[in-house]
PDB file of C-alpha atoms in Angstrom:
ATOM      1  CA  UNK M   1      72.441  81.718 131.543  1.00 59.00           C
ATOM      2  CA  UNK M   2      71.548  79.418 128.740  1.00 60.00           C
ATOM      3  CA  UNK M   3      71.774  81.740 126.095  1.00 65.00           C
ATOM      4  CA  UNK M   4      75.242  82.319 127.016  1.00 80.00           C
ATOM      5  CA  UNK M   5      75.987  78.563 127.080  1.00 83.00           C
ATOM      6  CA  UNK M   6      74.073  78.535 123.823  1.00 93.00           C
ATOM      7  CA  UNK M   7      76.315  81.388 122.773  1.00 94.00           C
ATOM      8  CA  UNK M   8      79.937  79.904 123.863  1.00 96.00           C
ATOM      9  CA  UNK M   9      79.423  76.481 122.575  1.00 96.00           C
ATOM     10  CA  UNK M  10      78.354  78.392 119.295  1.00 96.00           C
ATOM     11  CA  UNK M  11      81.974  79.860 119.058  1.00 96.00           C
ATOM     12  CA  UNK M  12      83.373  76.506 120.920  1.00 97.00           C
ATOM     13  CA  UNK M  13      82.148  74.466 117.483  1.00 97.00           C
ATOM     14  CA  UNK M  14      83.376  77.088 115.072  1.00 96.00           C
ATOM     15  CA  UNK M  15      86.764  76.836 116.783  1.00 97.00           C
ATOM     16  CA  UNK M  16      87.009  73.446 116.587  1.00 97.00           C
ATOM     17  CA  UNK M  17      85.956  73.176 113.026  1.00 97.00           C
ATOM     18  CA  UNK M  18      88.439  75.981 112.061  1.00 96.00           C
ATOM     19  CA  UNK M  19      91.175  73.612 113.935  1.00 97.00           C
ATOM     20  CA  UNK M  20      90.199  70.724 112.774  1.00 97.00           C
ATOM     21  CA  UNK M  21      90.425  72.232 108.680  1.00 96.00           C
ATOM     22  CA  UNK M  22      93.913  73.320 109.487  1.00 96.00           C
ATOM     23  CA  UNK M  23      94.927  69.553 110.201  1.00 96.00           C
ATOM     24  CA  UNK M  24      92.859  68.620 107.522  1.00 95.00           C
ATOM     25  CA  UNK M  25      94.422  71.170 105.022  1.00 95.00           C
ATOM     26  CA  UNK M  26      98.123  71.038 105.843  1.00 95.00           C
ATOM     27  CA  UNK M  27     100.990  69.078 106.571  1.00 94.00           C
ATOM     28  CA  UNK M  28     102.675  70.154 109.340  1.00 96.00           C
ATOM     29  CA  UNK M  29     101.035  72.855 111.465  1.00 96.00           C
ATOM     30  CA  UNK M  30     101.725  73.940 115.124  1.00 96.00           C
ATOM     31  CA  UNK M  31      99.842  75.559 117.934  1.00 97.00           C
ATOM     32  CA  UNK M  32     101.530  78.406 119.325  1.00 96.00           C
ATOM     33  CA  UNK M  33     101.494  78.766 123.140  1.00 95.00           C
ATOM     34  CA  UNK M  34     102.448  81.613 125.271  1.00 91.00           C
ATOM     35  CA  UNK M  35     101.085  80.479 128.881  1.00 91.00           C
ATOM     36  CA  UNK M  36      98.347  83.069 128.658  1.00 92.00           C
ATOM     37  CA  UNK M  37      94.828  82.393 128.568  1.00 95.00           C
ATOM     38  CA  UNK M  38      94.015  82.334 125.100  1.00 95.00           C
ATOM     39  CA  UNK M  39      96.670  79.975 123.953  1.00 95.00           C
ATOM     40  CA  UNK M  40      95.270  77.958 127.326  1.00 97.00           C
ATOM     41  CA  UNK M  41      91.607  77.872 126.448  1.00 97.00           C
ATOM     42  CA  UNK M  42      93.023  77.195 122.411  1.00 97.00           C
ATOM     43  CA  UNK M  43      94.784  74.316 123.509  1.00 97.00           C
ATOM     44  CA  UNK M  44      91.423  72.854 125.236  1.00 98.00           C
ATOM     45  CA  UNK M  45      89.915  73.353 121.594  1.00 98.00           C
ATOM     46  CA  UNK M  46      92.317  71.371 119.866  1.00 97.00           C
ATOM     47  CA  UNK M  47      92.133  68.649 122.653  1.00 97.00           C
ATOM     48  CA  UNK M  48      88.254  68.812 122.141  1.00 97.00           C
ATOM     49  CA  UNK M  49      89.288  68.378 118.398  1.00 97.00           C
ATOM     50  CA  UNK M  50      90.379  65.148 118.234  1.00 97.00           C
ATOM     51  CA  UNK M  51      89.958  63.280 121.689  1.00 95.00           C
ATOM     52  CA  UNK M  52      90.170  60.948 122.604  1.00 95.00           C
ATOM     53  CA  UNK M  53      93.239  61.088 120.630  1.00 95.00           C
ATOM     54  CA  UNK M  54      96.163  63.261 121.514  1.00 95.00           C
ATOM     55  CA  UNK M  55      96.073  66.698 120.085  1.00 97.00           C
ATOM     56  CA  UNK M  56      97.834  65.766 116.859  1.00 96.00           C
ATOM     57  CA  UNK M  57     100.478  68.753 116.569  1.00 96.00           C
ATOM     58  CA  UNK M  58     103.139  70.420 119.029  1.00 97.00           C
ATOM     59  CA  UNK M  59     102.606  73.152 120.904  1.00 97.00           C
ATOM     60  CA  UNK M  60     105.414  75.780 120.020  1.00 97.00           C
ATOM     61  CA  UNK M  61     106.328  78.834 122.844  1.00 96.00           C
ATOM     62  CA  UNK M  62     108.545  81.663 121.757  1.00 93.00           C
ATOM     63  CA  UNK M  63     111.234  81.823 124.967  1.00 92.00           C
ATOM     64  CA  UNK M  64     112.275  85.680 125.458  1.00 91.00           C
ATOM     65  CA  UNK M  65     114.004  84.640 128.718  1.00 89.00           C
ATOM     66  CA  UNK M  66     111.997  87.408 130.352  1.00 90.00           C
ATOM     67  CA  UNK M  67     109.067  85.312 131.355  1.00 90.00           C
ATOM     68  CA  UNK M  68     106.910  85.170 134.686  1.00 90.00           C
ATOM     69  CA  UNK M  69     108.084  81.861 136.221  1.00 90.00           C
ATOM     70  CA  UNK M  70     104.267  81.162 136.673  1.00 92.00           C
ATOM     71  CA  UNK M  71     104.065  80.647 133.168  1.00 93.00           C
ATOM     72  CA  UNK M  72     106.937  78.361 132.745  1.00 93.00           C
ATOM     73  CA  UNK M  73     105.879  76.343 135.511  1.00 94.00           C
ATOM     74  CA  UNK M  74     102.342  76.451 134.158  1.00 95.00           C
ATOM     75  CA  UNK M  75     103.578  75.500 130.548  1.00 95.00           C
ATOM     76  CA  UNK M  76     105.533  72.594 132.158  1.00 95.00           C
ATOM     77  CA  UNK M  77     102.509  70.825 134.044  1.00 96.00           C
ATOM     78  CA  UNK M  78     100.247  70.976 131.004  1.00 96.00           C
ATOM     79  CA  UNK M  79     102.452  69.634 128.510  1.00 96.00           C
ATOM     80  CA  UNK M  80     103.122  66.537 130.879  1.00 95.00           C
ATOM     81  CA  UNK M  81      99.214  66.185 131.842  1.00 95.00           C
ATOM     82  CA  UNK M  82      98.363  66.386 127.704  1.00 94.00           C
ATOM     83  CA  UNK M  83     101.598  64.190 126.652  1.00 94.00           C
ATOM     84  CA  UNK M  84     102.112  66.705 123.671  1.00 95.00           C
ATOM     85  CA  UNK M  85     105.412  67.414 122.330  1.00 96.00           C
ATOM     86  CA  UNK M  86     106.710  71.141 123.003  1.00 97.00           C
ATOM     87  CA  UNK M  87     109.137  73.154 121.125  1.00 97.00           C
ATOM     88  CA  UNK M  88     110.581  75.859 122.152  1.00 96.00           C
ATOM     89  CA  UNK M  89     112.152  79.084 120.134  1.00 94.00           C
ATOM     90  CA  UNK M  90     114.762  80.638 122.614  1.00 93.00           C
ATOM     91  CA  UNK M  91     115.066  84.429 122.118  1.00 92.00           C
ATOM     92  CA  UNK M  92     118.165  84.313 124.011  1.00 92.00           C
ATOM     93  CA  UNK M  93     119.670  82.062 121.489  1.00 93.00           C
ATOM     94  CA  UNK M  94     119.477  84.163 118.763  1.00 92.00           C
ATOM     95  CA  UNK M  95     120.553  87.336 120.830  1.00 91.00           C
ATOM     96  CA  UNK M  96     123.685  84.911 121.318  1.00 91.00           C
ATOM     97  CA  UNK M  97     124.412  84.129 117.243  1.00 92.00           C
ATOM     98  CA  UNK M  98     123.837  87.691 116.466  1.00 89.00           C
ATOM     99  CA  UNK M  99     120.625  87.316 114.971  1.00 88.00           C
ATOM    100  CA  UNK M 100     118.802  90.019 116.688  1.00 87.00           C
ATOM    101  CA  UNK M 101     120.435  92.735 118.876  1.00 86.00           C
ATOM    102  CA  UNK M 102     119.733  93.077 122.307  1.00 86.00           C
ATOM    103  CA  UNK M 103     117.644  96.421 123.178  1.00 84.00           C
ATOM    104  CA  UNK M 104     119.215  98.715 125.677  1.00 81.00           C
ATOM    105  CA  UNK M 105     117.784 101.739 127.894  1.00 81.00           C
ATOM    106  CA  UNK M 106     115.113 101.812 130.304  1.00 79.00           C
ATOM    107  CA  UNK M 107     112.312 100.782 127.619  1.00 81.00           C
ATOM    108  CA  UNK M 108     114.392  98.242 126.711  1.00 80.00           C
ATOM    109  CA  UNK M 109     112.153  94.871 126.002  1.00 81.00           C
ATOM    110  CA  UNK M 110     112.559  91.636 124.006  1.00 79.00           C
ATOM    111  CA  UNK M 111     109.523  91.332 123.082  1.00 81.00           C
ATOM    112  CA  UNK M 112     109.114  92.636 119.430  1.00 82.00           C
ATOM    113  CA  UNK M 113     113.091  90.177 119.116  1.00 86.00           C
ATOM    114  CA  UNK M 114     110.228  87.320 118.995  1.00 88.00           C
ATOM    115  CA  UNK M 115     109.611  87.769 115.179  1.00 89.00           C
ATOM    116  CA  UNK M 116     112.930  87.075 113.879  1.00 90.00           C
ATOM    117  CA  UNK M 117     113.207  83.975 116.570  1.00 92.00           C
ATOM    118  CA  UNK M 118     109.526  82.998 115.437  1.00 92.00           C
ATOM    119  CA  UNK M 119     110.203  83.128 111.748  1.00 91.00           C
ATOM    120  CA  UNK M 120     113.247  80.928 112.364  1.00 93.00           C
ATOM    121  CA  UNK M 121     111.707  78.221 114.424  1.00 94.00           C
ATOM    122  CA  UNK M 122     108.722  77.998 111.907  1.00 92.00           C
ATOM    123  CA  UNK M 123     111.826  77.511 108.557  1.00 92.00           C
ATOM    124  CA  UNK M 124     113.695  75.319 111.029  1.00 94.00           C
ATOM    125  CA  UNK M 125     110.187  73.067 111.979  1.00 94.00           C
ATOM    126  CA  UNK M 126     108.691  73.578 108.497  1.00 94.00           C
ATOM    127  CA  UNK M 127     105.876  74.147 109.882  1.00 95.00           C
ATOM    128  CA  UNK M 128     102.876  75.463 107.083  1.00 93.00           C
ATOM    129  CA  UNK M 129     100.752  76.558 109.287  1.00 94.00           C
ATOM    130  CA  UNK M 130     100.518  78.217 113.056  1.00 94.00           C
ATOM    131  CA  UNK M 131      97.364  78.438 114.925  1.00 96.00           C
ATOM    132  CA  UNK M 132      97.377  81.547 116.895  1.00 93.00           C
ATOM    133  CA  UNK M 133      95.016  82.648 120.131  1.00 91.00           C
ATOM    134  CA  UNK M 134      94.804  86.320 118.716  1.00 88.00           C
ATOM    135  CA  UNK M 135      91.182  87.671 118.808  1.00 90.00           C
ATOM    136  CA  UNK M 136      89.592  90.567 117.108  1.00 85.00           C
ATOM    137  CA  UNK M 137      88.448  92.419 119.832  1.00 85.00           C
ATOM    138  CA  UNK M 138      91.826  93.005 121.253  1.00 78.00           C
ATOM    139  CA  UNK M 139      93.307  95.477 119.060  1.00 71.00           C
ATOM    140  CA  UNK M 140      92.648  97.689 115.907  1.00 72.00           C
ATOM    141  CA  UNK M 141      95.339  95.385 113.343  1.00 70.00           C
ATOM    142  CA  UNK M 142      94.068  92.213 114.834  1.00 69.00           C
ATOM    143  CA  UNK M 143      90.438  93.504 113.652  1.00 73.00           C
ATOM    144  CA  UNK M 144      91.752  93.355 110.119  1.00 75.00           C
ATOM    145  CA  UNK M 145      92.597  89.455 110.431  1.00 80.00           C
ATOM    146  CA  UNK M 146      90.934  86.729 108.480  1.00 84.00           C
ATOM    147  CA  UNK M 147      90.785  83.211 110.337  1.00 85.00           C
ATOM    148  CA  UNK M 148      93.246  81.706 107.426  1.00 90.00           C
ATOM    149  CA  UNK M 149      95.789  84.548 107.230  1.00 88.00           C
ATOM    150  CA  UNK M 150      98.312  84.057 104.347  1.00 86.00           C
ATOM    151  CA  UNK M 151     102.553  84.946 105.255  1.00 86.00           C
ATOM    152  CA  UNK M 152     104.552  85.605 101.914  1.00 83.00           C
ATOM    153  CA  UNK M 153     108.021  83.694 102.068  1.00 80.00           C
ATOM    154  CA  UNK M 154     109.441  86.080 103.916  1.00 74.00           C
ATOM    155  CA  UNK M 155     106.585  85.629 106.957  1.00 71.00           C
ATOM    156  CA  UNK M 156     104.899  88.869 106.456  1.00 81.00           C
ATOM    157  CA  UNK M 157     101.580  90.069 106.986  1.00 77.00           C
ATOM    158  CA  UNK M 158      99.586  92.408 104.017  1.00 79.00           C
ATOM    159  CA  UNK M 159      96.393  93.499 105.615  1.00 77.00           C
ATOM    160  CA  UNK M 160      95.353  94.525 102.026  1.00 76.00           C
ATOM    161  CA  UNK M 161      95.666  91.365 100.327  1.00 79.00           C
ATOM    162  CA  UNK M 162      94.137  88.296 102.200  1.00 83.00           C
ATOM    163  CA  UNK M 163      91.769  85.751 100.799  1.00 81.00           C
ATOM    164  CA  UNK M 164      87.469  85.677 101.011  1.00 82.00           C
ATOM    165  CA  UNK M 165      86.183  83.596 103.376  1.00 79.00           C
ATOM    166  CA  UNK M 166      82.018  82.915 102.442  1.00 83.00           C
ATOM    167  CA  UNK M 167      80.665  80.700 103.995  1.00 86.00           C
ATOM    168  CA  UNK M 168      83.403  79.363 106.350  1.00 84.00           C
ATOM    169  CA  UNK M 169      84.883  78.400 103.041  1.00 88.00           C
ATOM    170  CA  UNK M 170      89.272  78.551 104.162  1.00 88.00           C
ATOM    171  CA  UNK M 171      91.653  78.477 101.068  1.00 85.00           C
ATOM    172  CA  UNK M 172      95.039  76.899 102.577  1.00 81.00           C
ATOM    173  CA  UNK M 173      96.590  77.195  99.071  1.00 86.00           C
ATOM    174  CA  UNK M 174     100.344  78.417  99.254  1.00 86.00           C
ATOM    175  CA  UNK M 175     103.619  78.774  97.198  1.00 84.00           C
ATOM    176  CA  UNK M 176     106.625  76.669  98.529  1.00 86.00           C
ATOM    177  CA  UNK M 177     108.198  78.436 101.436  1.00 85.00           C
ATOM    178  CA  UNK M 178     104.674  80.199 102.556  1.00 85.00           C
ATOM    179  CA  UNK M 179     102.476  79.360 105.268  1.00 89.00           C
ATOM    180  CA  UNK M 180      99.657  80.366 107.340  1.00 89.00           C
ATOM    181  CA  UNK M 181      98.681  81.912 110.779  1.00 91.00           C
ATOM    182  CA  UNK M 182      95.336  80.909 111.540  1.00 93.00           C
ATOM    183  CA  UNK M 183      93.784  82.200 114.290  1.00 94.00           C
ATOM    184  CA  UNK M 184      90.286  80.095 115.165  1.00 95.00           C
ATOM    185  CA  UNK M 185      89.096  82.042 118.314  1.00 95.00           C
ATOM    186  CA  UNK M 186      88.751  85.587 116.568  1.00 93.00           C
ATOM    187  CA  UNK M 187      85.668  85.908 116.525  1.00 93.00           C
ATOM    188  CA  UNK M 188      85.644  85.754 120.319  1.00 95.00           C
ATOM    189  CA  UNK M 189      85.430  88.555 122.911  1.00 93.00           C
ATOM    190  CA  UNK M 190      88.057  88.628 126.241  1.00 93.00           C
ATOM    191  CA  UNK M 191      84.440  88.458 127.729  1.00 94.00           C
ATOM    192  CA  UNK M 192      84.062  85.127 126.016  1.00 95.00           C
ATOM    193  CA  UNK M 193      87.065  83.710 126.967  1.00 96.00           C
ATOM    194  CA  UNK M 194      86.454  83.824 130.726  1.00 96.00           C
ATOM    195  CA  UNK M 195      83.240  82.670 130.735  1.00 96.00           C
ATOM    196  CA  UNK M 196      84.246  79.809 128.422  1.00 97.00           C
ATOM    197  CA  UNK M 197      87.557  78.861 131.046  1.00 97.00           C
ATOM    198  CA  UNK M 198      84.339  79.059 133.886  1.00 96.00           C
ATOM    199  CA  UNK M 199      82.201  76.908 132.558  1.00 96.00           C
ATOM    200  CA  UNK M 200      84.931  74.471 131.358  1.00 96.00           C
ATOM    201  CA  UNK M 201      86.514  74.178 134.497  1.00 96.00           C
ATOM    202  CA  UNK M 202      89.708  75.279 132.848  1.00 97.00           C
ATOM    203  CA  UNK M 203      93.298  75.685 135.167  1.00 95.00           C
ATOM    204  CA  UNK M 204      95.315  79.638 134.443  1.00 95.00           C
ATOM    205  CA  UNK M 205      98.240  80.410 135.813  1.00 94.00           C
ATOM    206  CA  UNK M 206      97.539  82.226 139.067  1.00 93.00           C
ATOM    207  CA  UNK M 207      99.116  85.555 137.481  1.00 93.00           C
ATOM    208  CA  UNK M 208      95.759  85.849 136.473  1.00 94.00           C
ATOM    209  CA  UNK M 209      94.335  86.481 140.194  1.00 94.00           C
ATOM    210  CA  UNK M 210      94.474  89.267 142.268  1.00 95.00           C
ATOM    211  CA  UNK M 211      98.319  88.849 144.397  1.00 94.00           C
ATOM    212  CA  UNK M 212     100.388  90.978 146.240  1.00 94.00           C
ATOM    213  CA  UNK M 213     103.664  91.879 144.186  1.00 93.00           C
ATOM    214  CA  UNK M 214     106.521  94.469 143.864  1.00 91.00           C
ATOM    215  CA  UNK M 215     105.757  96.770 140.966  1.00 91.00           C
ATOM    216  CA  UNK M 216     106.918 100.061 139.451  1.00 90.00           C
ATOM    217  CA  UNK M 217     104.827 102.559 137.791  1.00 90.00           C
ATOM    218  CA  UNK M 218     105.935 103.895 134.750  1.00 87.00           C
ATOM    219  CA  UNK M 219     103.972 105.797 131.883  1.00 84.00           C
ATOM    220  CA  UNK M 220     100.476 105.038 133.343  1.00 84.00           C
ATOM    221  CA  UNK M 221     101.715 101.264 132.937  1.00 88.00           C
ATOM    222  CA  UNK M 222     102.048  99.136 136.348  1.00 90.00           C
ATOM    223  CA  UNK M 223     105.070  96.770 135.276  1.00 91.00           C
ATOM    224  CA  UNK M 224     106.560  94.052 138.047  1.00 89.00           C
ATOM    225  CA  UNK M 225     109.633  94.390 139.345  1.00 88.00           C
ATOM    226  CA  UNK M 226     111.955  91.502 137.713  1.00 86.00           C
ATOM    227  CA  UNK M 227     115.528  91.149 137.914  1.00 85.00           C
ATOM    228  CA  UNK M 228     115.506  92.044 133.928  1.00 84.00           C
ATOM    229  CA  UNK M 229     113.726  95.231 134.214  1.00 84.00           C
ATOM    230  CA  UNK M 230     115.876  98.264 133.809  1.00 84.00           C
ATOM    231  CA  UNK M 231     114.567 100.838 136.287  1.00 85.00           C
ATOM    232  CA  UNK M 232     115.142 104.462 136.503  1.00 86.00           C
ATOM    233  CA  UNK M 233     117.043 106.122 139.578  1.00 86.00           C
ATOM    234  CA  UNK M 234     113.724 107.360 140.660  1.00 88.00           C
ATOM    235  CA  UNK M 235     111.788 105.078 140.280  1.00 84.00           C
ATOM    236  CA  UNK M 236     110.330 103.264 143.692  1.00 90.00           C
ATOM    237  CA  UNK M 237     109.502  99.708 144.407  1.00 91.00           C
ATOM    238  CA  UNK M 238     106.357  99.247 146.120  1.00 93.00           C
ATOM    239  CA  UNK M 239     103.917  96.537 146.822  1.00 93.00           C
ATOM    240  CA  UNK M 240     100.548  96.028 145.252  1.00 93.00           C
ATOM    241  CA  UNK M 241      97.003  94.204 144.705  1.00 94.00           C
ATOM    242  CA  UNK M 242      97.498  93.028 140.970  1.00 93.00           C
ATOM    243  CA  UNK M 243      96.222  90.799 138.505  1.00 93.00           C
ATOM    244  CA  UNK M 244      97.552  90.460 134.887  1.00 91.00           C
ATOM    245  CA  UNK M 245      95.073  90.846 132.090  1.00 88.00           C
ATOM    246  CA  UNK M 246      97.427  89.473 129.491  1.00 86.00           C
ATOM    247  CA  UNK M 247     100.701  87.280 129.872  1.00 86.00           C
ATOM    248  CA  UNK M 248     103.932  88.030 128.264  1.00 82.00           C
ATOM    249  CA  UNK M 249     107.277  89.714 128.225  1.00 85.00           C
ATOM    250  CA  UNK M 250     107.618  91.030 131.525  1.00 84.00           C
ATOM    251  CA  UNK M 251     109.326  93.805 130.990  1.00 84.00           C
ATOM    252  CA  UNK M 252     106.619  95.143 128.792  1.00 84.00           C
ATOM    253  CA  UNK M 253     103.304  93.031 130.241  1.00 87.00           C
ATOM    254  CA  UNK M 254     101.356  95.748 132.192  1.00 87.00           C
ATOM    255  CA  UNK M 255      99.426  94.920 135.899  1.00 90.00           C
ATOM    256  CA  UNK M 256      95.452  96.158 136.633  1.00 90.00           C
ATOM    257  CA  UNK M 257      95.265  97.254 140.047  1.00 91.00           C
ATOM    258  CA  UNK M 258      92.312  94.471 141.323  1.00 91.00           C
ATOM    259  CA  UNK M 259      90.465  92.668 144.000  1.00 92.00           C
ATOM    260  CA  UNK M 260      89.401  89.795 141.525  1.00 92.00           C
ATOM    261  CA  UNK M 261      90.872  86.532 143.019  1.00 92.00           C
ATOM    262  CA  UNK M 262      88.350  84.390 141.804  1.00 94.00           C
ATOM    263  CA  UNK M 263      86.799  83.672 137.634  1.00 94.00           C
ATOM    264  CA  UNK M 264      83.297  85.175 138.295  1.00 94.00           C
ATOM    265  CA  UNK M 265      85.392  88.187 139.808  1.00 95.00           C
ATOM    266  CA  UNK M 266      87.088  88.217 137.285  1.00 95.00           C
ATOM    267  CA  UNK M 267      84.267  87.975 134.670  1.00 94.00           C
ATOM    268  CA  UNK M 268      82.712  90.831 136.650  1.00 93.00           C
ATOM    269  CA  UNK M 269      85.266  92.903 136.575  1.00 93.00           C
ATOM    270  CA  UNK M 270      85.795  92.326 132.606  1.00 91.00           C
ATOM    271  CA  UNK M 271      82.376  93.667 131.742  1.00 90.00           C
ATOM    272  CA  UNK M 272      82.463  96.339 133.501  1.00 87.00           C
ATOM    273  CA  UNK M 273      85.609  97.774 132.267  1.00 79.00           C
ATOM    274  CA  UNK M 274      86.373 100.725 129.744  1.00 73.00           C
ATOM    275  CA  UNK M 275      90.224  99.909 129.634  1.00 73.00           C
ATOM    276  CA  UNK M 276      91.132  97.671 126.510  1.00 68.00           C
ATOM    277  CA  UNK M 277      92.603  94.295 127.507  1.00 67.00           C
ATOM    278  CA  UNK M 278      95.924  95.699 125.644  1.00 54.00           C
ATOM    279  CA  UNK M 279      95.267  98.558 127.530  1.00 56.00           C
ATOM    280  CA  UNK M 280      98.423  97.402 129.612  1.00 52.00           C
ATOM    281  CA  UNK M 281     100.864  96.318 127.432  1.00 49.00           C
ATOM    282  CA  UNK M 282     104.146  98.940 126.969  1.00 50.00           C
ATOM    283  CA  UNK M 283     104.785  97.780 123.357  1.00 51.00           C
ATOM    284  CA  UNK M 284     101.591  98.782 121.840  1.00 48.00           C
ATOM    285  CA  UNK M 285     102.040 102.134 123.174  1.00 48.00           C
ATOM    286  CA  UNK M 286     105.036 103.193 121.325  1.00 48.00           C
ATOM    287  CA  UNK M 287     103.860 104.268 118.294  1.00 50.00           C
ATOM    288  CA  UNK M 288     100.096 104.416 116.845  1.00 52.00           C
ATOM    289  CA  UNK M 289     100.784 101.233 114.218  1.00 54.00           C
ATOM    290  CA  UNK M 290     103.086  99.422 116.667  1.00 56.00           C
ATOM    291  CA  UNK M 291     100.955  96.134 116.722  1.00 53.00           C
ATOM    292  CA  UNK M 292     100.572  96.429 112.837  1.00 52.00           C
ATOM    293  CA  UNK M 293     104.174  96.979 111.928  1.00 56.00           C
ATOM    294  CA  UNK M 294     105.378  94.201 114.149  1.00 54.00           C
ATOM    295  CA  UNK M 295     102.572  91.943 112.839  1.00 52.00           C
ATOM    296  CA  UNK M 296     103.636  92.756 109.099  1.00 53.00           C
ATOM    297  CA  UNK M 297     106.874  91.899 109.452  1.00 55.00           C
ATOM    298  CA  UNK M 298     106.276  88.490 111.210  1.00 50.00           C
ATOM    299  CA  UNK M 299     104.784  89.040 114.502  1.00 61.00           C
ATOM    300  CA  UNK M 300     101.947  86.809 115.633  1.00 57.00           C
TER     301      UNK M 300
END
């Protein structure tokens, strides 16, 4: 047990020095927060960061409209217990000015909409920098990530041309109109991140805990059944024992069948498992680069 306390406050200190070299190194940066764990346990970081002063930056959530209301209501209680300021990019709103066009058919999702919606909140905020909860354990183009990742003008993503970091040495250099993703918890494992929330005593939404709810099977992919999911004629509604594994766009955000109600459960379950922690997720099954194309061209 100690060497995994040893272990986790090993990655806790490299987090918060990464965070703490992004508010050293730019002007305006943001934290971006989905509801999900990651984004949770990153916001803990920063708060670690600087307290007993407030976290020094907004947190800024991407809105598809096509959330779990657990998140919402989870987002909501946090940002009045920290006494952060939250901004929020609404998806919906640029459907409605014709930014992005609204994706039809039974696949239809809103999640990969988020880049354009993204991109625009970070010009309208000028923000030069976004921290990011991604990790490099959860999928084959986050692997390729540096913890300072460089976005052209345009907020794209070359895997081929980011900058050396020796010796936990970050270059925040940029051009005017270019900023930076920077993600400080890569180097940590979904494995991690549990038994990090455990021993910090850290809230989730409940989504993350074995519940009864409606779902639909589609694909190999257990998806709830939501008033904004598009469901084939023969497809059938029936209840389950679920827990989510990752928090997003529901109409994309795949269920694990589970008993886990509880974190050790939960860490349990996690190291015994062969299925990826993306394993779930309907976007990054339709094609082979799907997480690396949307990432290129803006994505988180």
């Amino acid at each position: 047990m100690s060497y995994t306390i040893n272990h986790l406050r090993e990655l806790e200190a490299e987090s918060v020095y990464v965070i703490r070299e992004v508010a050293a190194q730019f002007e305006k940066p943001g934290l971006l927060f989905s509801g999900g764990k990651d984004s949770i346990v990153m916001t803990h970081l920063a708060m670690k960061a600087f307290y007993p002063a407030k976290i020094p930056f907004p947190l800024v959530h991407i809105d598809t409209g096509h959330n779990f209301p657990e998140t919402i209501k989870f987002r909501d209680e946090l940002i009045n217990e920290l006494g952060v300021k939250l901004i929020v990019g609404s998806v919906q709103e640029s459907i409605d000015s014709g930014k992005v066009a609204e994706e039809t058919g039974f696949n239809a999702s809103r999640n990969a909409l988020q880049t354009v919606t993204l991109l625009e909140t970070i010009e309208k905020h000028k923000f030069d920098a976004c921290l990011g909860g991604a990790r490099r354990d959860e999928e084959k183009a986050r692997a390729k990530e540096r913890f300072f990742s460089h976005r052209d003008e345009f907020g794209q993503w070359d895997p081929k041309n980011q900058r050396p970091e020796l010796w936990n040495i970050f270059n925040g250099r940029k051009n005017i109109g270019e900023h930076f993703r920077v993600f400080p918890i890569s180097n940590w494992t979904e494995l991690d991140v549990w038994q990090y929330i455990a021993m910090e005593n850290i809230a989730i939404p409940n989504l993350y805990f074995s519940h009864k709810r409606e779902v639909i099977q589609r694909d190999g992919v257990i998806l709830a059944d939501t008033d904004f999911l598009n469901k084939r004629p023969e497809e059938e509604v029936k209840e389950m024992v679920v827990r989510f594994r990752t928090i997003g766009d529901a109409t994309c955000t795949g269920a694990s069948e589970s008993e886990a109600s509880d974190i050790n459960e939960i860490i349990q379950e996690v190291a015994a498992t062969r299925v990826t922690e993306r394993g779930g997720r309907a976007d990054d099954k339709r094609s082979e680069t799907a997480m690396e194309d949307r990432k290129k061209a803006g994505y988180f």
